Every structure is written in structure tokens, then in C-alpha cells.
Amino acid sequence: MIWTGMDRSTYLREDLWLGGYFELALEIGPAGDDRRAKRALEALWQHPALRGPWERKDAFGSDPIVPVLHPSSLLGCLRFDDVELGCVSWLIREESGSDWIDLSIPTGMLEAAFGASYPFDPQKDPWLVRLERLLATMGARIFEVEPFQLGLLGEDASGVSSAPDLTVEECEQGGLLVPLQLWESCGSRRASELIAPGLVFVSLFGPHIASGG
């Protein structure tokens, strides 16, 4: 296949930014640590699969800005399966909680590129497995720069759980990037993969019971 970069007119189509999101949401640590948040955000946007960031959609194609810590979104493109998808990142600072960095692909983009239908189903949409894997490897790369407390993957994953509240049931469901110590304390028998030193990936779509368990 030939890689197809996104053109400006497509990027600016408002309908492609509608719907929910397929997300990578990372719980960086206690809210307010600017150093940690900035390092994680910079590591995200330095990933070779991403183009950007920009502060506005109409800045598409211009020189990327240096990621800054403010509550407004940063916009860019994610290269995936020989196409580009518009994407957006946020820094979310919970009051008396955690700092989160979210990378989100609008479901409108996925509908246009792959004919996605709801509910998402990896049997009908095998690209979902590859997209989750790409986001997991992006999270693993960030973890090696700035270790985080928990990563969530999947459709509208942001806010589903947090490191202090992670349950065995959530571990069984998957869609997680979990520091090894937290994973071992969870006691789940869910199949998992060591995707980076000290970091476990638990896929939404993989086997649900570890072999030999």
C-alpha cells in the first residue's frame, strides 16, 4: 500500500472530528507536577507516528509548536495503516487528583478511513488490534522517559479508572498499561505482555486467561 498523507481540506472537515474517541490516557502522577507533565507531553509528540502539534486546526501543515502545559488541546495527525488520522491531545489536571495526558483519535476519523461501525468489533474491524498496539507502544515509549502510574486504552477510555482504584475486574477486561509492581499486586490471571522494562500491556482484544494459569 502507498502511504496517503491527510490533505488540508479533509483535516478541516468538522464532521470528521465528531463522535467519541479511541484513546490512550496516561495517569502521569499527582496533579501539578509541571516537570513530569511536560516531559511526558514532549515524549508523546516526539513519537515518529505523530505530526504536529498545532494549537488550531487551521495551522495544519505549519511548523509544529513546542508542547506547552495549558488546558487547551493540541492538534496533530497520527500515521496509522498507511493513512493519517486527525488526533488531539489534552493535559487534564484533576483537582486533588492526578495529571493525565490523553491522545485521542475521533471516531469520525476512523469511520472515514476504515468504515468503522458501532459497537467496535475486532472481528469486523481487525485494524482495531493494530491501533491499540500502536497506542500501547507509544505509551511504552513515554514510560521509558517518564514512568507513569497507569495507562488506559480504548474507546472513550479516559476516566474509566485510576491507579489507586484499579480493580481485578478492570485488569481482566484489559485495555491497560500497568507498571509491573501494580500489576502483580492486582492478582489478575489475564494474559499480559511486558511491553517495556517495568510496564505490562493488557490488550482489550487478546486472550483473557494467561497460558498455564
GROMACS .gro file of N, CA and C in nm, residues 22-137:
model
  348
   22PHE      N    1  -1.114   0.708   2.026
   22PHE     CA    2  -1.032   0.592   2.063
   22PHE      C    3  -0.906   0.652   2.124
   23GLU      N    4  -0.873   0.612   2.248
   23GLU     CA    5  -0.781   0.691   2.329
   23GLU      C    6  -0.664   0.612   2.388
   24LEU      N    7  -0.558   0.686   2.413
   24LEU     CA    8  -0.452   0.649   2.505
   24LEU      C    9  -0.454   0.755   2.614
   25ALA      N   10  -0.488   0.715   2.736
   25ALA     CA   11  -0.495   0.808   2.850
   25ALA      C   12  -0.394   0.764   2.956
   26LEU      N   13  -0.302   0.852   2.990
   26LEU     CA   14  -0.193   0.819   3.081
   26LEU      C   15  -0.205   0.900   3.210
   27GLU      N   16  -0.211   0.829   3.322
   27GLU     CA   17  -0.210   0.893   3.453
   27GLU      C   18  -0.064   0.917   3.492
   28ILE      N   19  -0.020   1.042   3.476
   28ILE     CA   20   0.122   1.073   3.490
   28ILE      C   21   0.166   1.071   3.635
   29GLY      N   22   0.084   1.124   3.723
   29GLY     CA   23   0.121   1.130   3.865
   29GLY      C   24   0.037   1.237   3.932
   30PRO      N   25   0.068   1.270   4.058
   30PRO     CA   26  -0.010   1.370   4.131
   30PRO      C   27  -0.018   1.502   4.053
   31ALA      N   28  -0.136   1.564   4.056
   31ALA     CA   29  -0.160   1.685   3.978
   31ALA      C   30  -0.065   1.798   4.020
   32GLY      N   31  -0.021   1.874   3.920
   32GLY     CA   32   0.057   1.994   3.947
   32GLY      C   33   0.206   1.982   3.928
   33ASP      N   34   0.256   1.862   3.894
   33ASP     CA   35   0.399   1.845   3.873
   33ASP      C   36   0.432   1.881   3.727
   34ASP      N   37   0.465   2.007   3.706
   34ASP     CA   38   0.488   2.057   3.570
   34ASP      C   39   0.602   1.985   3.500
   35ARG      N   40   0.707   1.953   3.574
   35ARG     CA   41   0.823   1.889   3.512
   35ARG      C   42   0.785   1.754   3.452
   36ARG      N   43   0.716   1.673   3.530
   36ARG     CA   44   0.677   1.540   3.483
   36ARG      C   45   0.580   1.550   3.365
   37ALA      N   46   0.482   1.637   3.379
   37ALA     CA   47   0.382   1.651   3.274
   37ALA      C   48   0.445   1.698   3.144
   38LYS      N   49   0.536   1.794   3.153
   38LYS     CA   50   0.600   1.847   3.033
   38LYS      C   51   0.686   1.741   2.965
   39ARG      N   52   0.759   1.664   3.043
   39ARG     CA   53   0.843   1.559   2.984
   39ARG      C   54   0.757   1.454   2.914
   40ALA      N   55   0.647   1.417   2.975
   40ALA     CA   56   0.560   1.317   2.915
   40ALA      C   57   0.494   1.372   2.788
   41LEU      N   58   0.449   1.496   2.791
   41LEU     CA   59   0.384   1.555   2.674
   41LEU      C   60   0.483   1.570   2.559
   42GLU      N   61   0.604   1.612   2.588
   42GLU     CA   62   0.707   1.623   2.484
   42GLU      C   63   0.740   1.486   2.426
   43ALA      N   64   0.750   1.384   2.512
   43ALA     CA   65   0.780   1.249   2.463
   43ALA      C   66   0.670   1.198   2.373
   44LEU      N   67   0.545   1.231   2.406
   44LEU     CA   68   0.433   1.192   2.321
   44LEU      C   69   0.449   1.250   2.181
   45TRP      N   70   0.468   1.381   2.171
   45TRP     CA   71   0.469   1.447   2.041
   45TRP      C   72   0.598   1.427   1.964
   46GLN      N   73   0.699   1.369   2.028
   46GLN     CA   74   0.821   1.334   1.956
   46GLN      C   75   0.811   1.197   1.889
   47HIS      N   76   0.701   1.126   1.910
   47HIS     CA   77   0.686   0.993   1.851
   47HIS      C   78   0.682   1.006   1.699
   48PRO      N   79   0.752   0.919   1.627
   48PRO     CA   80   0.758   0.932   1.480
   48PRO      C   81   0.626   0.910   1.409
   49ALA      N   82   0.527   0.850   1.475
   49ALA     CA   83   0.396   0.831   1.412
   49ALA      C   84   0.311   0.958   1.417
   50LEU      N   85   0.354   1.059   1.491
   50LEU     CA   86   0.276   1.181   1.506
   50LEU      C   87   0.334   1.295   1.425
   51ARG      N   88   0.245   1.377   1.370
   51ARG     CA   89   0.282   1.503   1.305
   51ARG      C   90   0.211   1.615   1.379
   52GLY      N   91   0.284   1.719   1.414
   52GLY     CA   92   0.233   1.828   1.495
   52GLY      C   93   0.322   1.842   1.619
   53PRO      N   94   0.271   1.913   1.722
   53PRO     CA   95   0.133   1.961   1.738
   53PRO      C   96   0.114   2.104   1.688
   54TRP      N   97  -0.015   2.137   1.674
   54TRP     CA   98  -0.058   2.273   1.643
   54TRP      C   99  -0.166   2.312   1.744
   55GLU      N  100  -0.180   2.444   1.762
   55GLU     CA  101  -0.279   2.493   1.857
   55GLU      C  102  -0.419   2.501   1.795
   56ARG      N  103  -0.425   2.509   1.661
   56ARG     CA  104  -0.555   2.523   1.594
   56ARG      C  105  -0.558   2.432   1.471
   57LYS      N  106  -0.678   2.391   1.431
   57LYS     CA  107  -0.690   2.307   1.312
   57LYS      C  108  -0.637   2.378   1.189
   58ASP      N  109  -0.662   2.510   1.179
   58ASP     CA  110  -0.621   2.580   1.059
   58ASP      C  111  -0.470   2.603   1.051
   59ALA      N  112  -0.396   2.560   1.153
   59ALA     CA  113  -0.250   2.562   1.147
   59ALA      C  114  -0.194   2.434   1.086
   60PHE      N  115  -0.283   2.345   1.041
   60PHE     CA  116  -0.243   2.219   0.978
   60PHE      C  117  -0.134   2.242   0.873
   61GLY      N  118  -0.027   2.162   0.883
   61GLY     CA  119   0.081   2.168   0.785
   61GLY      C  120   0.188   2.269   0.816
   62SER      N  121   0.167   2.356   0.914
   62SER     CA  122   0.269   2.454   0.951
   62SER      C  123   0.373   2.388   1.042
   63ASP      N  124   0.475   2.463   1.075
   63ASP     CA  125   0.576   2.410   1.165
   63ASP      C  126   0.513   2.377   1.300
   64PRO      N  127   0.547   2.263   1.358
   64PRO     CA  128   0.488   2.229   1.488
   64PRO      C  129   0.537   2.323   1.598
   65ILE      N  130   0.454   2.340   1.698
   65ILE     CA  131   0.493   2.419   1.814
   65ILE      C  132   0.556   2.328   1.919
   66VAL      N  133   0.622   2.387   2.015
   66VAL     CA  134   0.672   2.311   2.130
   66VAL      C  135   0.554   2.287   2.224
   67PRO      N  136   0.528   2.163   2.263
   67PRO     CA  137   0.414   2.138   2.353
   67PRO      C  138   0.426   2.220   2.481
   68VAL      N  139   0.317   2.283   2.518
   68VAL     CA  140   0.316   2.365   2.639
   68VAL      C  141   0.206   2.314   2.731
   69LEU      N  142   0.220   2.348   2.860
   69LEU     CA  143   0.126   2.299   2.961
   69LEU      C  144   0.015   2.400   2.981
   70HIS      N  145  -0.097   2.378   2.913
   70HIS     CA  146  -0.216   2.456   2.936
   70HIS      C  147  -0.337   2.368   2.906
   71PRO      N  148  -0.453   2.406   2.955
   71PRO     CA  149  -0.568   2.314   2.944
   71PRO      C  150  -0.627   2.300   2.806
   72SER      N  151  -0.590   2.387   2.712
   72SER     CA  152  -0.645   2.373   2.578
   72SER      C  153  -0.579   2.256   2.505
   73SER      N  154  -0.642   2.211   2.399
   73SER     CA  155  -0.595   2.093   2.328
   73SER      C  156  -0.480   2.126   2.234
   74LEU      N  157  -0.406   2.021   2.198
   74LEU     CA  158  -0.305   2.027   2.092
   74LEU      C  159  -0.349   1.933   1.982
   75LEU      N  160  -0.333   1.975   1.858
   75LEU     CA  161  -0.386   1.901   1.743
   75LEU      C  162  -0.273   1.849   1.657
   76GLY      N  163  -0.297   1.736   1.590
   76GLY     CA  164  -0.196   1.680   1.503
   76GLY      C  165  -0.254   1.570   1.416
   77CYS      N  166  -0.164   1.491   1.360
   77CYS     CA  167  -0.201   1.376   1.277
   77CYS      C  168  -0.126   1.253   1.327
   78LEU      N  169  -0.196   1.141   1.325
   78LEU     CA  170  -0.137   1.012   1.360
   78LEU      C  171  -0.127   0.928   1.234
   79ARG      N  172  -0.007   0.883   1.201
   79ARG     CA  173   0.011   0.794   1.088
   79ARG      C  174  -0.016   0.651   1.133
   80PHE      N  175  -0.111   0.587   1.062
   80PHE     CA  176  -0.153   0.452   1.101
   80PHE      C  177  -0.206   0.380   0.977
   81ASP      N  178  -0.158   0.259   0.955
   81ASP     CA  179  -0.204   0.176   0.843
   81ASP      C  180  -0.202   0.252   0.710
   82ASP      N  181  -0.093   0.322   0.683
   82ASP     CA  182  -0.072   0.389   0.555
   82ASP      C  183  -0.167   0.505   0.530
   83VAL      N  184  -0.233   0.554   0.634
   83VAL     CA  185  -0.312   0.677   0.623
   83VAL      C  186  -0.278   0.767   0.742
   84GLU      N  187  -0.328   0.889   0.737
   84GLU     CA  188  -0.317   0.979   0.851
   84GLU      C  189  -0.455   1.005   0.907
   85LEU      N  190  -0.460   1.012   1.040
   85LEU     CA  191  -0.583   1.039   1.113
   85LEU      C  192  -0.564   1.164   1.197
   86GLY      N  193  -0.657   1.256   1.191
   86GLY     CA  194  -0.651   1.369   1.282
   86GLY      C  195  -0.660   1.322   1.426
   87CYS      N  196  -0.585   1.386   1.514
   87CYS     CA  197  -0.585   1.347   1.654
   87CYS      C  198  -0.566   1.471   1.741
   88VAL      N  199  -0.590   1.454   1.868
   88VAL     CA  200  -0.583   1.566   1.962
   88VAL      C  201  -0.530   1.515   2.095
   89SER      N  202  -0.452   1.598   2.163
   89SER     CA  203  -0.406   1.563   2.298
   89SER      C  204  -0.452   1.670   2.396
   90TRP      N  205  -0.470   1.625   2.519
   90TRP     CA  206  -0.506   1.714   2.628
   90TRP      C  207  -0.417   1.685   2.748
   91LEU      N  208  -0.387   1.789   2.826
   91LEU     CA  209  -0.337   1.774   2.962
   91LEU      C  210  -0.453   1.802   3.055
   92ILE      N  211  -0.490   1.701   3.134
   92ILE     CA  212  -0.603   1.713   3.227
   92ILE      C  213  -0.547   1.711   3.369
   93ARG      N  214  -0.579   1.812   3.446
   93ARG     CA  215  -0.530   1.823   3.583
   93ARG      C  216  -0.649   1.813   3.678
   94GLU      N  217  -0.659   1.699   3.746
   94GLU     CA  218  -0.768   1.678   3.838
   94GLU      C  219  -0.744   1.754   3.969
   95GLU      N  220  -0.848   1.814   4.019
   95GLU     CA  221  -0.837   1.881   4.148
   95GLU      C  222  -0.822   1.775   4.257
   96SER      N  223  -0.714   1.784   4.333
   96SER     CA  224  -0.683   1.685   4.437
   96SER      C  225  -0.673   1.544   4.380
   97GLY      N  226  -0.629   1.535   4.254
   97GLY     CA  227  -0.614   1.405   4.190
   97GLY      C  228  -0.485   1.395   4.115
   98SER      N  229  -0.494   1.352   3.990
   98SER     CA  230  -0.375   1.325   3.909
   98SER      C  231  -0.369   1.415   3.786
   99ASP      N  232  -0.251   1.426   3.730
   99ASP     CA  233  -0.232   1.479   3.595
   99ASP      C  234  -0.247   1.365   3.496
  100TRP      N  235  -0.323   1.389   3.390
  100TRP     CA  236  -0.342   1.292   3.282
  100TRP      C  237  -0.303   1.355   3.150
  101ILE      N  238  -0.243   1.275   3.062
  101ILE     CA  239  -0.223   1.315   2.923
  101ILE      C  240  -0.301   1.217   2.836
  102ASP      N  241  -0.389   1.272   2.755
  102ASP     CA  242  -0.472   1.191   2.666
  102ASP      C  243  -0.436   1.219   2.521
  103LEU      N  244  -0.420   1.111   2.443
  103LEU     CA  245  -0.413   1.121   2.298
  103LEU      C  246  -0.538   1.054   2.243
  104SER      N  247  -0.615   1.127   2.164
  104SER     CA  248  -0.746   1.080   2.122
  104SER      C  249  -0.764   1.091   1.972
  105ILE      N  250  -0.816   0.984   1.911
  105ILE     CA  251  -0.850   0.984   1.769
  105ILE      C  252  -1.002   0.987   1.758
  106PRO      N  253  -1.059   1.090   1.696
  106PRO     CA  254  -1.205   1.095   1.685
  106PRO      C  255  -1.259   0.976   1.607
  107THR      N  256  -1.372   0.925   1.652
  107THR     CA  257  -1.431   0.811   1.581
  107THR      C  258  -1.477   0.852   1.442
  108GLY      N  259  -1.503   0.981   1.420
  108GLY     CA  260  -1.535   1.026   1.285
  108GLY      C  261  -1.420   1.002   1.188
  109MET      N  262  -1.297   1.018   1.236
  109MET     CA  263  -1.179   0.991   1.153
  109MET      C  264  -1.173   0.842   1.119
  110LEU      N  265  -1.202   0.758   1.216
  110LEU     CA  266  -1.197   0.613   1.195
  110LEU      C  267  -1.309   0.567   1.101
  111GLU      N  268  -1.424   0.628   1.111
  111GLU     CA  269  -1.533   0.596   1.020
  111GLU      C  270  -1.494   0.628   0.876
  112ALA      N  271  -1.434   0.747   0.856
  112ALA     CA  272  -1.399   0.789   0.721
  112ALA      C  273  -1.288   0.703   0.662
  113ALA      N  274  -1.190   0.666   0.745
  113ALA     CA  275  -1.074   0.592   0.694
  113ALA      C  276  -1.101   0.443   0.677
  114PHE      N  277  -1.179   0.384   0.768
  114PHE     CA  278  -1.192   0.238   0.771
  114PHE      C  279  -1.336   0.189   0.765
  115GLY      N  280  -1.432   0.280   0.756
  115GLY     CA  281  -1.571   0.237   0.758
  115GLY      C  282  -1.611   0.176   0.890
  116ALA      N  283  -1.556   0.228   0.999
  116ALA     CA  284  -1.585   0.174   1.132
  116ALA      C  285  -1.734   0.182   1.162
  117SER      N  286  -1.784   0.082   1.231
  117SER     CA  287  -1.924   0.080   1.273
  117SER      C  288  -1.930   0.049   1.421
  118TYR      N  289  -2.045   0.076   1.482
  118TYR     CA  290  -2.058   0.060   1.625
  118TYR      C  291  -2.152  -0.055   1.659
  119PRO      N  292  -2.126  -0.125   1.769
  119PRO     CA  293  -2.007  -0.108   1.853
  119PRO      C  294  -1.882  -0.159   1.782
  120PHE      N  295  -1.766  -0.105   1.820
  120PHE     CA  296  -1.640  -0.152   1.761
  120PHE      C  297  -1.626  -0.302   1.788
  121ASP      N  298  -1.581  -0.373   1.688
  121ASP     CA  299  -1.568  -0.519   1.697
  121ASP      C  300  -1.443  -0.560   1.620
  122PRO      N  301  -1.342  -0.618   1.688
  122PRO     CA  302  -1.218  -0.654   1.618
  122PRO      C  303  -1.239  -0.763   1.513
  123GLN      N  304  -1.349  -0.838   1.521
  123GLN     CA  305  -1.377  -0.937   1.418
  123GLN      C  306  -1.413  -0.868   1.287
  124LYS      N  307  -1.491  -0.762   1.295
  124LYS     CA  308  -1.529  -0.685   1.176
  124LYS      C  309  -1.423  -0.582   1.140
  125ASP      N  310  -1.355  -0.531   1.240
  125ASP     CA  311  -1.259  -0.422   1.223
  125ASP      C  312  -1.122  -0.465   1.277
  126PRO      N  313  -1.050  -0.551   1.204
  126PRO     CA  314  -0.922  -0.602   1.256
  126PRO      C  315  -0.817  -0.495   1.278
  127TRP      N  316  -0.834  -0.380   1.216
  127TRP     CA  317  -0.740  -0.269   1.238
  127TRP      C  318  -0.742  -0.220   1.382
  128LEU      N  319  -0.852  -0.249   1.456
  128LEU     CA  320  -0.858  -0.208   1.597
  128LEU      C  321  -0.743  -0.265   1.677
  129VAL      N  322  -0.708  -0.391   1.650
  129VAL     CA  323  -0.599  -0.456   1.723
  129VAL      C  324  -0.468  -0.384   1.695
  130ARG      N  325  -0.446  -0.346   1.569
  130ARG     CA  326  -0.323  -0.277   1.533
  130ARG      C  327  -0.319  -0.135   1.591
  131LEU      N  328  -0.435  -0.069   1.594
  131LEU     CA  329  -0.440   0.066   1.650
  131LEU      C  330  -0.411   0.063   1.800
  132GLU      N  331  -0.471  -0.032   1.870
  132GLU     CA  332  -0.442  -0.044   2.013
  132GLU      C  333  -0.294  -0.071   2.037
  133ARG      N  334  -0.236  -0.158   1.954
  133ARG     CA  335  -0.093  -0.189   1.967
  133ARG      C  336  -0.007  -0.065   1.945
  134LEU      N  337  -0.040   0.015   1.844
  134LEU     CA  338   0.037   0.137   1.818
  134LEU      C  339   0.029   0.231   1.938
  135LEU      N  340  -0.090   0.252   1.991
  135LEU     CA  341  -0.104   0.340   2.107
  135LEU      C  342  -0.031   0.284   2.228
  136ALA      N  343  -0.033   0.152   2.244
  136ALA     CA  344   0.039   0.090   2.356
  136ALA      C  345   0.189   0.112   2.344
  137THR      N  346   0.244   0.100   2.222
  137THR     CA  347   0.387   0.122   2.205
  137THR      C  348   0.423   0.269   2.225
   0.00000   0.00000   0.00000
